[in-house]
mmCIF file of C-alpha atoms in Angstrom:
data_model
loop_
_atom_site.group_PDB
_atom_site.id
_atom_site.type_symbol
_atom_site.label_atom_id
_atom_site.label_comp_id
_atom_site.label_asym_id
_atom_site.label_seq_id
_atom_site.Cartn_x
_atom_site.Cartn_y
_atom_site.Cartn_z
ATOM 1 C CA MET A 168 70.035 -8.683 -62.797
ATOM 2 C CA PHE A 169 66.773 -10.439 -63.624
ATOM 3 C CA GLY A 170 67.458 -13.022 -60.909
ATOM 4 C CA ASN A 171 67.795 -10.320 -58.260
ATOM 5 C CA ILE A 172 64.552 -8.684 -59.416
ATOM 6 C CA LEU A 173 62.812 -12.072 -59.179
ATOM 7 C CA LEU A 174 64.148 -12.596 -55.650
ATOM 8 C CA GLY A 175 63.010 -9.102 -54.706
ATOM 9 C CA PHE A 176 59.513 -9.740 -56.054
ATOM 10 C CA ILE A 177 59.207 -13.012 -54.125
ATOM 11 C CA SER A 178 60.530 -11.269 -51.012
ATOM 12 C CA VAL A 179 57.849 -8.580 -51.389
ATOM 13 C CA ILE A 180 55.121 -11.231 -51.522
ATOM 14 C CA LEU A 181 56.685 -13.013 -48.529
ATOM 15 C CA THR A 182 56.847 -9.769 -46.548
ATOM 16 C CA PHE A 183 53.178 -8.994 -47.119
ATOM 17 C CA SER A 184 51.997 -12.615 -46.849
ATOM 18 C CA PRO A 185 50.628 -12.255 -43.275
ATOM 19 C CA TYR A 186 48.391 -9.453 -44.579
ATOM 20 C CA LEU A 187 47.534 -11.014 -47.942
ATOM 21 C CA ALA A 188 46.262 -14.207 -46.323
ATOM 22 C CA ARG A 189 43.852 -12.235 -44.139
ATOM 23 C CA ASN A 190 42.653 -9.660 -46.631
ATOM 24 C CA ALA A 191 38.928 -9.032 -46.158
ATOM 25 C CA TYR A 192 38.456 -8.175 -49.848
ATOM 26 C CA PHE A 193 39.705 -11.590 -50.976
ATOM 27 C CA ASP A 194 37.789 -13.326 -48.207
ATOM 28 C CA ASN A 195 34.555 -11.675 -49.365
ATOM 29 C CA LEU A 196 35.350 -12.252 -53.027
ATOM 30 C CA PHE A 197 35.864 -15.995 -52.546
ATOM 31 C CA ARG A 198 33.330 -16.246 -49.688
ATOM 32 C CA PHE A 199 35.852 -17.472 -47.127
ATOM 33 C CA GLN A 200 35.758 -16.786 -43.424
ATOM 34 C CA SER A 201 38.410 -14.395 -42.212
ATOM 35 C CA LEU A 202 41.119 -15.438 -39.773
ATOM 36 C CA PRO A 203 41.406 -13.574 -36.474
ATOM 37 C CA ASN A 204 43.735 -10.583 -36.644
ATOM 38 C CA ALA A 205 46.103 -11.658 -33.894
ATOM 39 C CA ARG A 206 49.725 -10.515 -34.156
ATOM 40 C CA ASN A 207 52.569 -12.701 -32.993
ATOM 41 C CA TRP A 208 56.340 -12.751 -33.059
ATOM 42 C CA PHE A 209 56.518 -15.151 -36.032
ATOM 43 C CA GLU A 210 54.741 -12.642 -38.269
ATOM 44 C CA GLY A 211 57.207 -9.996 -37.131
ATOM 45 C CA LEU A 212 60.076 -12.323 -38.033
ATOM 46 C CA VAL A 213 58.605 -12.971 -41.494
ATOM 47 C CA ILE A 214 58.092 -9.250 -42.132
ATOM 48 C CA THR A 215 61.609 -8.406 -40.918
ATOM 49 C CA LEU A 216 63.416 -11.108 -42.881
ATOM 50 C CA GLY A 217 61.300 -10.411 -45.976
ATOM 51 C CA SER A 218 62.266 -6.741 -45.751
ATOM 52 C CA VAL A 219 65.932 -7.701 -45.447
ATOM 53 C CA GLY A 220 65.484 -9.839 -48.573
ATOM 54 C CA ILE A 221 63.961 -6.898 -50.456
ATOM 55 C CA GLY A 222 66.815 -4.625 -49.420
ATOM 56 C CA LEU A 223 69.492 -7.149 -50.386
ATOM 57 C CA SER A 224 67.930 -7.809 -53.773
ATOM 58 C CA LEU A 225 67.810 -4.068 -54.520
ATOM 59 C CA PHE A 226 71.381 -3.634 -53.340
ATOM 60 C CA TYR A 227 72.705 -6.501 -55.466
ATOM 61 C CA THR A 228 70.617 -5.468 -58.479
ATOM 62 C CA PHE A 229 72.577 -2.225 -58.809
ATOM 63 C CA ILE A 230 76.026 -3.697 -58.193
ATOM 64 C CA LYS A 231 75.269 -6.676 -60.469
ATOM 65 C CA LYS A 232 76.197 -9.556 -58.207
ATOM 66 C CA LYS A 233 74.389 -12.738 -57.352
ATOM 67 C CA ASN A 234 72.883 -13.008 -53.896
ATOM 68 C CA GLY A 235 70.815 -16.170 -54.061
ATOM 69 C CA SER A 236 72.547 -17.899 -51.167
ATOM 70 C CA ILE A 237 71.458 -15.184 -48.733
ATOM 71 C CA HIS A 238 67.845 -15.580 -49.858
ATOM 72 C CA VAL A 239 68.108 -19.354 -49.470
ATOM 73 C CA LEU A 240 69.296 -18.761 -45.898
ATOM 74 C CA ILE A 241 66.410 -16.342 -45.191
ATOM 75 C CA ALA A 242 63.882 -18.834 -46.568
ATOM 76 C CA VAL A 243 65.339 -21.776 -44.625
ATOM 77 C CA VAL A 244 65.264 -19.795 -41.358
ATOM 78 C CA ILE A 245 61.587 -18.903 -41.925
ATOM 79 C CA LEU A 246 60.737 -22.499 -42.896
ATOM 80 C CA MET A 247 62.471 -24.018 -39.862
ATOM 81 C CA ILE A 248 61.062 -21.546 -37.332
ATOM 82 C CA GLY A 249 57.609 -21.866 -38.924
ATOM 83 C CA PHE A 250 57.869 -25.656 -38.717
ATOM 84 C CA PHE A 251 58.530 -25.579 -34.976
ATOM 85 C CA PHE A 252 56.120 -22.689 -34.407
ATOM 86 C CA ASN A 253 53.426 -24.813 -36.053
ATOM 87 C CA GLN A 254 54.046 -27.655 -33.563
ATOM 88 C CA GLU A 255 56.453 -29.584 -35.781
ATOM 89 C CA ARG A 256 54.238 -30.246 -38.742
ATOM 90 C CA ILE A 257 53.981 -28.872 -42.231
ATOM 91 C CA PRO A 258 51.169 -26.290 -42.332
ATOM 92 C CA LEU A 259 48.369 -27.647 -44.484
ATOM 93 C CA PRO A 260 45.491 -25.558 -45.812
ATOM 94 C CA MET A 261 42.694 -25.072 -43.317
ATOM 95 C CA ARG A 262 39.129 -25.263 -44.500
ATOM 96 C CA ASN A 263 37.170 -22.065 -45.225
ATOM 97 C CA ASN A 264 40.234 -19.797 -45.337
ATOM 98 C CA LEU A 265 41.931 -18.159 -48.302
ATOM 99 C CA LEU A 266 45.009 -20.209 -49.245
ATOM 100 C CA GLY A 267 44.737 -22.124 -45.995
ATOM 101 C CA GLY A 268 45.617 -19.178 -43.804
ATOM 102 C CA GLU A 269 48.833 -17.303 -43.354
ATOM 103 C CA MET A 270 50.983 -20.222 -42.150
ATOM 104 C CA PHE A 271 50.480 -22.170 -45.367
ATOM 105 C CA PHE A 272 50.998 -19.061 -47.505
ATOM 106 C CA ILE A 273 54.224 -18.189 -45.639
ATOM 107 C CA PHE A 274 55.381 -21.794 -46.029
ATOM 108 C CA LEU A 275 54.664 -21.705 -49.761
ATOM 109 C CA MET A 276 56.401 -18.371 -50.359
ATOM 110 C CA SER A 277 59.443 -19.335 -48.264
ATOM 111 C CA PHE A 278 59.834 -22.561 -50.222
ATOM 112 C CA THR A 279 59.515 -20.605 -53.491
ATOM 113 C CA LEU A 280 62.128 -18.105 -52.284
ATOM 114 C CA ALA A 281 64.530 -20.941 -51.412
ATOM 115 C CA VAL A 282 64.154 -22.559 -54.835
ATOM 116 C CA ALA A 283 64.493 -19.228 -56.659
ATOM 117 C CA GLY A 284 67.549 -18.312 -54.551
ATOM 118 C CA ALA A 285 69.216 -21.606 -55.432
ATOM 119 C CA ALA A 286 68.449 -21.025 -59.114
ATOM 120 C CA VAL A 287 69.899 -17.516 -59.032
ATOM 121 C CA GLU A 288 73.018 -18.533 -57.144
ATOM 122 C CA TRP A 289 73.980 -21.714 -58.934
ATOM 123 C CA LEU A 290 72.168 -21.851 -62.262
ATOM 124 C CA MET A 291 72.254 -18.262 -63.566
ATOM 125 C CA ASP A 292 75.350 -16.350 -64.577
#
């Protein structure tokens, strides 16, 4: 049960990561310049798949099953599409932006979701 709650929490952060990386409050707090508020299809994909991850973790929390492999699949899809969307390179932090902008934050949260999904599926009972 704890593993599914952990996956749900990481999925929540992943879902809101396009907004968290461009939050004006954090930009002003840390004196970073804000990224432009352009929407694109990759952000929609991240929000959709993150929402699916939240729903699956809630569903499996109440029926007490493991669902880590599905979260690993969600994270790998986001990582691969983000890799090609970012012109086939790993997104590195950009200067003067909180956490290097949304691409790096999405990359970081997807990788964390993949590792946590593997831990829930194969290491926890």
